[in-house]
Short mmCIF file of C-alpha atoms and ligand atoms in Angstrom, two decimals:
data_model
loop_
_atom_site.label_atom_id
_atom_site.label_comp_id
_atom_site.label_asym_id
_atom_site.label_seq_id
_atom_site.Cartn_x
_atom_site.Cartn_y
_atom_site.Cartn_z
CA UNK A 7 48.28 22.81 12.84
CA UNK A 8 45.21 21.51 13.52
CA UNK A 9 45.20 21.45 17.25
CA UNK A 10 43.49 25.11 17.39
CA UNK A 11 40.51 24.42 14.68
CA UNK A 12 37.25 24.05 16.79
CA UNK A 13 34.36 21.61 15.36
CA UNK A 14 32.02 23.28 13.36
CA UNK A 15 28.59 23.55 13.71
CA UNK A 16 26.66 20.57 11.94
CA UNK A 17 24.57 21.19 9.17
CA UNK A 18 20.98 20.86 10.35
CA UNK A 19 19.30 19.41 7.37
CA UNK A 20 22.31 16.32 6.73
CA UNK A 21 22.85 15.85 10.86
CA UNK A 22 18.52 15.33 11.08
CA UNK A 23 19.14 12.85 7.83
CA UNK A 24 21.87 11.06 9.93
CA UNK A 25 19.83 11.19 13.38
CA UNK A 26 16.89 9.69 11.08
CA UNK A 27 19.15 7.13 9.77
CA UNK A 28 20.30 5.63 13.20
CA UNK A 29 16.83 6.01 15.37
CA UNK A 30 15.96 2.46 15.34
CA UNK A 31 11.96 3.36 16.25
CA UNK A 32 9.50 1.78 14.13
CA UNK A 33 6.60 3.80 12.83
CA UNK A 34 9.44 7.10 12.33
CA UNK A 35 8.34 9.48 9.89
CA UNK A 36 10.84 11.11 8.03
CA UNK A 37 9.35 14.86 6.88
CA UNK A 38 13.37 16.33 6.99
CA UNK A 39 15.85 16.31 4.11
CA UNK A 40 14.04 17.30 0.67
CA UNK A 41 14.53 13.58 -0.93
CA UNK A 42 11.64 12.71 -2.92
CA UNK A 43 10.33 9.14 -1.60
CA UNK A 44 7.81 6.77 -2.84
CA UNK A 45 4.38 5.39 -1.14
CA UNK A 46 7.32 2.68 0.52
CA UNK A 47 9.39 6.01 1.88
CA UNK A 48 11.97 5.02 -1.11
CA UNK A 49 13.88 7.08 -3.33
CA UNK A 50 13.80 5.02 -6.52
CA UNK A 51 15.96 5.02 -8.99
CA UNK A 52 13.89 6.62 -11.86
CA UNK A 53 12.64 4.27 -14.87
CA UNK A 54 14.10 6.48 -17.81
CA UNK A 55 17.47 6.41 -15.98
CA UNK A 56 17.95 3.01 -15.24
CA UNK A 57 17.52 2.51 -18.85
CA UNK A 58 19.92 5.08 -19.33
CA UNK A 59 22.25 3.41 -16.95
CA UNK A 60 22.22 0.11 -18.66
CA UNK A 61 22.95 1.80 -22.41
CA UNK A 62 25.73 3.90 -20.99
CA UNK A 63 27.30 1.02 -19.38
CA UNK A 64 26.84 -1.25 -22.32
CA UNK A 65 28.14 1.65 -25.18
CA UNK A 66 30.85 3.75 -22.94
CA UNK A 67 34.91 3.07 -23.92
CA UNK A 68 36.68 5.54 -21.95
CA UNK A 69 36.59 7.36 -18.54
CA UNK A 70 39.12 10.25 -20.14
CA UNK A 71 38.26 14.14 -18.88
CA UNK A 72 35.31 15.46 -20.33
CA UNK A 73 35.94 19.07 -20.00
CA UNK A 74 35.64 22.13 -17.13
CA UNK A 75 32.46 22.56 -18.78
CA UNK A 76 31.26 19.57 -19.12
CA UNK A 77 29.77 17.53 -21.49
CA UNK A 78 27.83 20.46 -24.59
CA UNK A 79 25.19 18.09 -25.75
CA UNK A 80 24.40 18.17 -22.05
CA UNK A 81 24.58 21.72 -21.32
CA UNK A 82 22.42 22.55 -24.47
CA UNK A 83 19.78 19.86 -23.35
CA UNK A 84 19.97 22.27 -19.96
CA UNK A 85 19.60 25.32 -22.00
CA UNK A 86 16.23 24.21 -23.69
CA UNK A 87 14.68 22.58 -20.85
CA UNK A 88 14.75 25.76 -18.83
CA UNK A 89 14.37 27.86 -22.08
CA UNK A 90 12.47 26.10 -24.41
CA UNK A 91 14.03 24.26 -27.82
CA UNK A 92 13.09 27.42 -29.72
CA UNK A 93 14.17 30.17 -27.33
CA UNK A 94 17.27 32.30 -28.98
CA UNK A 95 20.59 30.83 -26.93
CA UNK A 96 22.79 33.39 -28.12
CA UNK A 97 23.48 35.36 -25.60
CA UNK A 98 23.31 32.16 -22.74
CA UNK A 99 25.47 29.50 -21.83
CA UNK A 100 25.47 26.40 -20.02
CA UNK A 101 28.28 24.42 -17.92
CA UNK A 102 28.03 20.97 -16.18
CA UNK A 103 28.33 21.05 -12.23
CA UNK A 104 28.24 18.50 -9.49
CA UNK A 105 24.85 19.41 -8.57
CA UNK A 106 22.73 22.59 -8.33
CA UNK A 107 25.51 23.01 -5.24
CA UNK A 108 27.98 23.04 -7.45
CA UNK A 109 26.21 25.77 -9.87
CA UNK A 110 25.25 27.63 -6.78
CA UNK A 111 28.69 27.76 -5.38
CA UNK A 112 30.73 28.28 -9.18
CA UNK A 113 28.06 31.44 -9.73
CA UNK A 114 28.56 32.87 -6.17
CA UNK A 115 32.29 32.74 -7.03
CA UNK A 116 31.78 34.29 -10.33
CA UNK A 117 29.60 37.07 -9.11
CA UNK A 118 31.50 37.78 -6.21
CA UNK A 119 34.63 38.69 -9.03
CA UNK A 120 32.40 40.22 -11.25
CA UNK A 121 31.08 42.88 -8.50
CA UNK A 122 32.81 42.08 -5.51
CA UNK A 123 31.04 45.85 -3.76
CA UNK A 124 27.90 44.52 -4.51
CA UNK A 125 25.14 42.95 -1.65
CA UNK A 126 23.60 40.10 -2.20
CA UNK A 127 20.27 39.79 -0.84
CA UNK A 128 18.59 36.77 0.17
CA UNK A 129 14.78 35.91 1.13
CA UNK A 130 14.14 35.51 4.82
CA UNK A 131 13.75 32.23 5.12
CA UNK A 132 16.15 30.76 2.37
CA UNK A 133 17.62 27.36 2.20
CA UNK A 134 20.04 27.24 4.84
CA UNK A 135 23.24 26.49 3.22
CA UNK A 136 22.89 29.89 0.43
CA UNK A 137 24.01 31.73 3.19
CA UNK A 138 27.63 30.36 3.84
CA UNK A 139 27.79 29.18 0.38
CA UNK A 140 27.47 32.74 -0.66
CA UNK A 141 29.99 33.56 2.13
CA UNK A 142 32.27 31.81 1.29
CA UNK A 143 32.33 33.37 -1.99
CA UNK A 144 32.67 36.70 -0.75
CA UNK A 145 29.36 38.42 -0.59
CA UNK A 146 27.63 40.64 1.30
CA UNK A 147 24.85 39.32 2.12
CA UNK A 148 21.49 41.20 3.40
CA UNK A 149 18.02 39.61 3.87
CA UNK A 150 14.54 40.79 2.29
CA UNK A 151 11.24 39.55 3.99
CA UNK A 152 9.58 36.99 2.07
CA UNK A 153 7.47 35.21 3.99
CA UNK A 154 3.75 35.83 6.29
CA UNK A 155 4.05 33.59 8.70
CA UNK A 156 0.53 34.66 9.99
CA UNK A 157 -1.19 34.33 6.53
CA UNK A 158 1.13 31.67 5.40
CA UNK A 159 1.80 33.31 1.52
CA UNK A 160 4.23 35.04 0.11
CA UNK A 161 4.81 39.01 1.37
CA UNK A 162 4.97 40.46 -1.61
CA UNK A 163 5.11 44.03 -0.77
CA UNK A 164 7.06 43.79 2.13
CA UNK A 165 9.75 41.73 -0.29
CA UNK A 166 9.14 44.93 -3.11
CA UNK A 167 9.73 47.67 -0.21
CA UNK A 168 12.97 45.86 0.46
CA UNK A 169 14.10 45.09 -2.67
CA UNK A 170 13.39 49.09 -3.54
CA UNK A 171 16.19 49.96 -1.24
CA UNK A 172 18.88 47.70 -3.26
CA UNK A 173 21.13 49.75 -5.04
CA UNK A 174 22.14 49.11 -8.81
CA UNK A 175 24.65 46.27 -9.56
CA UNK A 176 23.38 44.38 -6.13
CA UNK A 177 22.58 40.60 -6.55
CA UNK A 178 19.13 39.13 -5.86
CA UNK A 179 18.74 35.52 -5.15
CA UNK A 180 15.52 34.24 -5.81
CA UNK A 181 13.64 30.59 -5.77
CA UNK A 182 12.60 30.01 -9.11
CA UNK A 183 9.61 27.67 -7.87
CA UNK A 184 9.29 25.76 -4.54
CA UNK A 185 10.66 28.14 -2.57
CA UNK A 186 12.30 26.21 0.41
CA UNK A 187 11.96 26.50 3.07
CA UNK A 188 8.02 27.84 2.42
CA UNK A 189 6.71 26.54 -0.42
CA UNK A 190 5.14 29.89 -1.48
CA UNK A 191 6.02 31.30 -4.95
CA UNK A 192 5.07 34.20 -6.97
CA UNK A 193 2.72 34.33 -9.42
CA UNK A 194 3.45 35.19 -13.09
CA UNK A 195 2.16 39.15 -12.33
CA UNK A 196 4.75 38.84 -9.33
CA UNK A 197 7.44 37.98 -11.50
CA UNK A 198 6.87 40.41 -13.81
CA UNK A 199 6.67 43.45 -11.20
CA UNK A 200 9.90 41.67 -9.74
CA UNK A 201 11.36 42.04 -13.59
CA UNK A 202 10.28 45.88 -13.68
CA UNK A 203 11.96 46.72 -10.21
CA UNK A 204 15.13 44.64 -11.24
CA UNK A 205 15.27 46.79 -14.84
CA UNK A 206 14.38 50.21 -12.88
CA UNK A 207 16.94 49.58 -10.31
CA UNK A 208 19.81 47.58 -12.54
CA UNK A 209 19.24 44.76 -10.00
CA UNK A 210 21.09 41.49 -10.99
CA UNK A 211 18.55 37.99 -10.42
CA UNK A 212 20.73 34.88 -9.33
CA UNK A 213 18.17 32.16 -9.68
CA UNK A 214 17.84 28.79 -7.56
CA UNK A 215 16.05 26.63 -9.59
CA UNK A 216 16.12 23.01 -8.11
CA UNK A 217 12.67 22.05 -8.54
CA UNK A 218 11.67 22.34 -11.86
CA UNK A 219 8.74 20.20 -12.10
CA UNK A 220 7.74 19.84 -8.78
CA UNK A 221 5.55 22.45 -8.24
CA UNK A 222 2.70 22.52 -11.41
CA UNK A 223 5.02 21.22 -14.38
CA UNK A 224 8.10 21.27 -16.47
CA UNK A 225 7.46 24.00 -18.98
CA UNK A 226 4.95 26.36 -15.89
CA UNK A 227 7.69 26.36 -13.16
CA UNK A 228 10.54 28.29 -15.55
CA UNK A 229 7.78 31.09 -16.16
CA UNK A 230 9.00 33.46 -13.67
CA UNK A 231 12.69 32.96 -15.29
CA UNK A 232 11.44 33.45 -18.17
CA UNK A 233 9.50 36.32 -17.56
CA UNK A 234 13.10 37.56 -16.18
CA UNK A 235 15.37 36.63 -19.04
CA UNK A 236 12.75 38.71 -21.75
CA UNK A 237 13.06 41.93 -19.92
CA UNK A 238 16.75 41.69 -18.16
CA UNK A 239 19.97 41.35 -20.17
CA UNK A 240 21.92 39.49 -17.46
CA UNK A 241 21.23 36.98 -15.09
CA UNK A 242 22.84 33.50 -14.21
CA UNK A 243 20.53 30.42 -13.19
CA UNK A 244 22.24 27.39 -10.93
CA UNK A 245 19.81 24.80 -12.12
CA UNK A 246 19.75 20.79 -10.72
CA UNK A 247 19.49 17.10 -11.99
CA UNK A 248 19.21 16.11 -7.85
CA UNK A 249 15.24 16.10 -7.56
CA UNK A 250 12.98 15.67 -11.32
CA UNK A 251 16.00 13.12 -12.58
CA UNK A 252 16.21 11.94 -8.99
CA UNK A 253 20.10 11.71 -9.56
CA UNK A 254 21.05 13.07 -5.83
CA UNK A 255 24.09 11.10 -5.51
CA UNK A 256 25.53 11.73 -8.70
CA UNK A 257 26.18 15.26 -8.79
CA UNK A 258 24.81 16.20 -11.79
CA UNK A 259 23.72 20.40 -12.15
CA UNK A 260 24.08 23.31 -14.27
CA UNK A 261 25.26 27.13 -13.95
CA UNK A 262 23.37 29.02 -16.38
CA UNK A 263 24.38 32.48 -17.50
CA UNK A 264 22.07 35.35 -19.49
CA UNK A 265 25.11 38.38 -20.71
CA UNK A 266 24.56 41.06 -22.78
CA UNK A 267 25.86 40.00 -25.62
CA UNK A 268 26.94 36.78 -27.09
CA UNK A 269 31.01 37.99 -26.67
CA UNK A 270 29.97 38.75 -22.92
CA UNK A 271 28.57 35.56 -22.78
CA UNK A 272 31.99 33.58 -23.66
CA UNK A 273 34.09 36.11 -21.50
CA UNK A 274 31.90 35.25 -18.34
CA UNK A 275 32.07 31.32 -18.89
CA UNK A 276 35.70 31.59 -19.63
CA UNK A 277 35.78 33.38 -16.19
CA UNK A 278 33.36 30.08 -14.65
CA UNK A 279 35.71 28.17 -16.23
CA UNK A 280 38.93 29.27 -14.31
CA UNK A 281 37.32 29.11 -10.75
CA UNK A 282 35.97 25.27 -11.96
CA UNK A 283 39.85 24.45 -12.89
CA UNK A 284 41.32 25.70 -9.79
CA UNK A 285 38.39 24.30 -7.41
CA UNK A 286 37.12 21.39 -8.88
CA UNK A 287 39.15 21.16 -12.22
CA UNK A 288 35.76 18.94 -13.93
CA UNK A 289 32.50 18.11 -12.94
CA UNK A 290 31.74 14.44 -12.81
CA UNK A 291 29.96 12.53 -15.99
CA UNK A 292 27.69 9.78 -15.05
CA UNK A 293 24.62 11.77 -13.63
CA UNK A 294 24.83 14.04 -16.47
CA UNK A 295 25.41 11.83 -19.31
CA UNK A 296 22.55 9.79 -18.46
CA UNK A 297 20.68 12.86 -18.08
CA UNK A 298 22.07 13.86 -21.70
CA UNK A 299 20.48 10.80 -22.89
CA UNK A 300 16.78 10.85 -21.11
CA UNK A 301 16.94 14.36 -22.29
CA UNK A 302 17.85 13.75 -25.86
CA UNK A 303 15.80 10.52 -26.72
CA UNK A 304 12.37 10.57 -27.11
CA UNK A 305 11.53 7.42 -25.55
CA UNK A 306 13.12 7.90 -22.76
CA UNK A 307 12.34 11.40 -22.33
CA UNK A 308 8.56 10.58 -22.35
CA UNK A 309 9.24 8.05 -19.75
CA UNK A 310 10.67 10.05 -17.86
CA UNK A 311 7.89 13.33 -17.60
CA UNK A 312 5.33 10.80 -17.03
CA UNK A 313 7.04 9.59 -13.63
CA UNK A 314 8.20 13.49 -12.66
CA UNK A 315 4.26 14.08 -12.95
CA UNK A 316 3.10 11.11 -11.21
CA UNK A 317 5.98 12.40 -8.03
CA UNK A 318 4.73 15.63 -8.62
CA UNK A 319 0.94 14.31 -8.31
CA UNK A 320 1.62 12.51 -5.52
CA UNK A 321 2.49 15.56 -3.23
CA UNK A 322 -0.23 17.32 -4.74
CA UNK A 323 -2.45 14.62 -3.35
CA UNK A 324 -0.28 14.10 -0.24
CA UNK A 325 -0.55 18.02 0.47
CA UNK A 326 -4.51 17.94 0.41
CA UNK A 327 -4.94 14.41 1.99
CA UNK A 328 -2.42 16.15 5.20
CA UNK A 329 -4.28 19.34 5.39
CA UNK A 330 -7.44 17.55 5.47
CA UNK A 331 -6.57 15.85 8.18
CA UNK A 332 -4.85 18.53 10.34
CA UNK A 333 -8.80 20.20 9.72
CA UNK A 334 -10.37 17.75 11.18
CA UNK A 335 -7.87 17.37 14.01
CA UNK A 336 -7.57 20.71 14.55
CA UNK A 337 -11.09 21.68 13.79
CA UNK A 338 -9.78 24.86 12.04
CA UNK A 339 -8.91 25.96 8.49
CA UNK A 340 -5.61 27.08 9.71
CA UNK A 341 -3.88 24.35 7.69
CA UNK A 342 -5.46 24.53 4.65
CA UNK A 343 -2.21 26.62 2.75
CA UNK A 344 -0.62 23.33 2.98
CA UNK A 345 -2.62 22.16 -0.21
CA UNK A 346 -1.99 25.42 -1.92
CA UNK A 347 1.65 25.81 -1.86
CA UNK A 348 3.87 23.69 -4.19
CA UNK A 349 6.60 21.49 -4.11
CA UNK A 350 8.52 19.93 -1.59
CA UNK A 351 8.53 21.84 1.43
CA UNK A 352 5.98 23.90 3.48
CA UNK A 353 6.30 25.17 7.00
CA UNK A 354 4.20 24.19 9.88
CA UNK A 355 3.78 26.74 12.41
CA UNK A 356 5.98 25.01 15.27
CA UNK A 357 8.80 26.49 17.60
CA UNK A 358 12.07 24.36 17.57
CA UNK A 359 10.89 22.74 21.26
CA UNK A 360 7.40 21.72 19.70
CA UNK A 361 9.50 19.76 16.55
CA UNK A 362 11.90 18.68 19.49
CA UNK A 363 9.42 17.13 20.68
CA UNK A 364 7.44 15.61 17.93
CA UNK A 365 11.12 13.94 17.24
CA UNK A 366 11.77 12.83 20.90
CA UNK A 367 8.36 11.54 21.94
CA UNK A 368 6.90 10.17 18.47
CA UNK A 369 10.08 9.95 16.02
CA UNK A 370 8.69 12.56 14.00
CA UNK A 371 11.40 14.66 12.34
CA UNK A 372 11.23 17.88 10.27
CA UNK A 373 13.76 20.76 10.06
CA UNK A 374 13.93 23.07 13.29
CA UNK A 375 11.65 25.68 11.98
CA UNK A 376 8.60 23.20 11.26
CA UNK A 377 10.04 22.77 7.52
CA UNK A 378 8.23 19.21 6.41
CA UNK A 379 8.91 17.85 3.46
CA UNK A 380 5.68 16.40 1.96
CA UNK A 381 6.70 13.38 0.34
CA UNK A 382 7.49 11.85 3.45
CA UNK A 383 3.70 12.23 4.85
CA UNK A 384 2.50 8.92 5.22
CA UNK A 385 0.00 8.25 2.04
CA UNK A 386 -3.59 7.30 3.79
CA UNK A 387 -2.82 6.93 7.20
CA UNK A 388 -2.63 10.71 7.99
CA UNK A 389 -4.53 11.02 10.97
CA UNK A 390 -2.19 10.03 14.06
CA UNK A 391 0.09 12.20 12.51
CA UNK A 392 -1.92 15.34 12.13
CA UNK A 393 -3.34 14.68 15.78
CA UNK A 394 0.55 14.28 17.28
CA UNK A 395 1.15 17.81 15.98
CA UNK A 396 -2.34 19.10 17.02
CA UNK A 397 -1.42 17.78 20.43
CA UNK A 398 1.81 19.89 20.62
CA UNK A 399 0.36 22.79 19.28
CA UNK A 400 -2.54 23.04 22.43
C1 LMR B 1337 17.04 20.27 1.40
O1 LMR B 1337 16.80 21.48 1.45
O2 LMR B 1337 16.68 19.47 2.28
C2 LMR B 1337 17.79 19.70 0.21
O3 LMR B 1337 18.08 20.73 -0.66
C3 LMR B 1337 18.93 18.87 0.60
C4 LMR B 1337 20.10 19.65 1.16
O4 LMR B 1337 21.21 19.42 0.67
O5 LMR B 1337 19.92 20.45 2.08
#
């Protein structure tokens, strides 16, 4: 049977994470896979879960299932971090995934069902792996502009043109902050002409939101889904645990739904629910319980916002400190959107044989179209590096 299956294409992000792993060079700079790392180029193990960690081990008494939702105290936790405590909940529901992935994938499923002639339409860039993860799921998908490249911000009214053309019922995905691969995000007046257009047209918002906190704080980087959820009856959210709780390995996510009525609401996660059973059956607990508990516990919780805005201040400073130095390199301001975009990723303005050979010749490695991710600039020592990619630039 399997004689005729050909070997797929790698992905490119986790095949550069593996090349990075084995290249033996000292001095390599790792600016590919978006892994927050420390001044050491670690990914620590956050405070606030550690502590977690220890009471769960000490206090848990059984490994039995959980449930195909996962665990509620959890997914309510979920609810008001991207919500606020005092937003109304009744029309919105949470479940537990492995991972933003998972919420990403269980949505595209559930979408795909709910209007399967929809189109799906996804910025240009996006993060790779939306576009056969949507695939998979069925959809059709079609690409709006998002990005100048020349001007290095968001194309706003090329991204409204497109979006004009979508046709009611048709499914928008959209970076709720950090957009990666560009680091550019609309503003809160963007958001709310984006909100008009998706009311006007009946346009449905399916919301990647695997940053929050990275790019200028908990509570500012959910104002564009906000802004959404007060005008729009329906939306769904696929929100992750992998970056501000630093849980990557542990597979801990939620899919968020917005229906138009609290009886809608149920219907559509009982749907969620039956492609969870027959895919995954549960999502895993660890990652999410201790998340439950960091969430829940005031201590621990205060912990933990203090180190996601010390990360999140370190790549503010890392951002300006690099764009400095690729001025004074470069002896042009042509860098300087570098310390205005947010998050984890920006995009340097490199063809795939420049980053070729920025990996080749100096162990340099970034995604193939000159995606860095900015926690992996080296803190203080900036210069060689913004004077290797000067070089390959002239
Ligand atoms: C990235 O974009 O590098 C991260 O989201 C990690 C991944 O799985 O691709």
């Amino acid at each position: 049977m399997f004689e005729h299956i050909p070997a797929s294409e790698p992905d490119a992000i986790l095949a550069l994470m593996q090349q990075f792993r084995t290249d033996q060079r000292e001095g390599k700079v790792d600016l590919g896979v978006g892994v927050y790392k420390d001044g050491h180029g670690q990914t620590p193990v956050l405070r606030a879960i550690k502590k977690a960690e220890q009471q769960l081990h000490a206090r848990q008494d059984s490994k039995t299932y959980v449930s195909p939702t996962g665990d509620a105290e959890f997914c309510t936790a979920m609810l008001d971090l991207v919500f606020g405590k005092s937003a109304d909940k009744s029309t919105l529901r949470a479940m537990q995934t492995p991972g933003g992935s998972g919420a990403l994938r269980v949505l595209s499923d559930l979408l795909s069902a709910a209007n399967p002639d929809a189109r799906t339409w996804v910025s240009d860039p996006t993060w790779p792996n939306h576009l056969p993860m949507l695939r998979n799921a069925g959809h059709n998908i079609v690409e709006y502009p998002y990005y100048d490249s020349k001007a290095n911000r968001v194309d706003f009214d090329a991204m409204m043109g497109s979006l004009e053309q979508a046709e009611k019922g048709d499914i928008v995905l959209l970076h709720g902050c950090c957009h990666n691969p560009t680091g550019a995000d609309l503003d809160a007046s963007q958001w709310a002409s984006v909100a008009e257009l998706f009311s006007k047209r009946g346009l449905f918002p399916f919301i990647d939101l695997a940053y929050q906190g990275f790019a200028r704080g908990l509570e500012e980087d959910v104002e564009g889904v906000r802004i959404l959820a007060d005008k729009l009856p329906e939306l769904a959210i696929a929100t992750s645990c992998s970056k501000n709780l630093a849980l990557y390995r542990e597979r801990a996510g939620a899919a968020i739904l917005q229906a138009g009525s609290s009886i809608q609401a149920d219907n559509t996660l009982s749907k969620a629910v039956s492609f969870v059973r027959s895919n995954y059956s549960m999502p895993p607990d660890h990652g999410a319980a201790m998340t439950r508990m960091v969430l829940l516990d005031d201590t621990l919780r205060a912990d933990w916002s203090e180190e996601l805005e010390s990360m999140r201040m370190r790549m503010v400073r890392l951002r300006a400190e690099f764009a400095d130095a690729l001025r004074k390199r470069s002896n042009s301001d042509q860098f300087d959107y570098i310390a205005e975009q947010h998050g984890m990723f920006s995009r340097l303005p490199l063809s795939t044989a420049q980053v070729d050979q920025l990996r080749e010749e100096h162990g340099i490695y970034m995604v193939g179209d000159g995606r860095i991710n900015v926690a992996g600039l080296p803190e203080g020592n900036m210069d060689e590096l913004a004077a290797q990619i000067v070089a390959v630039l002239d």
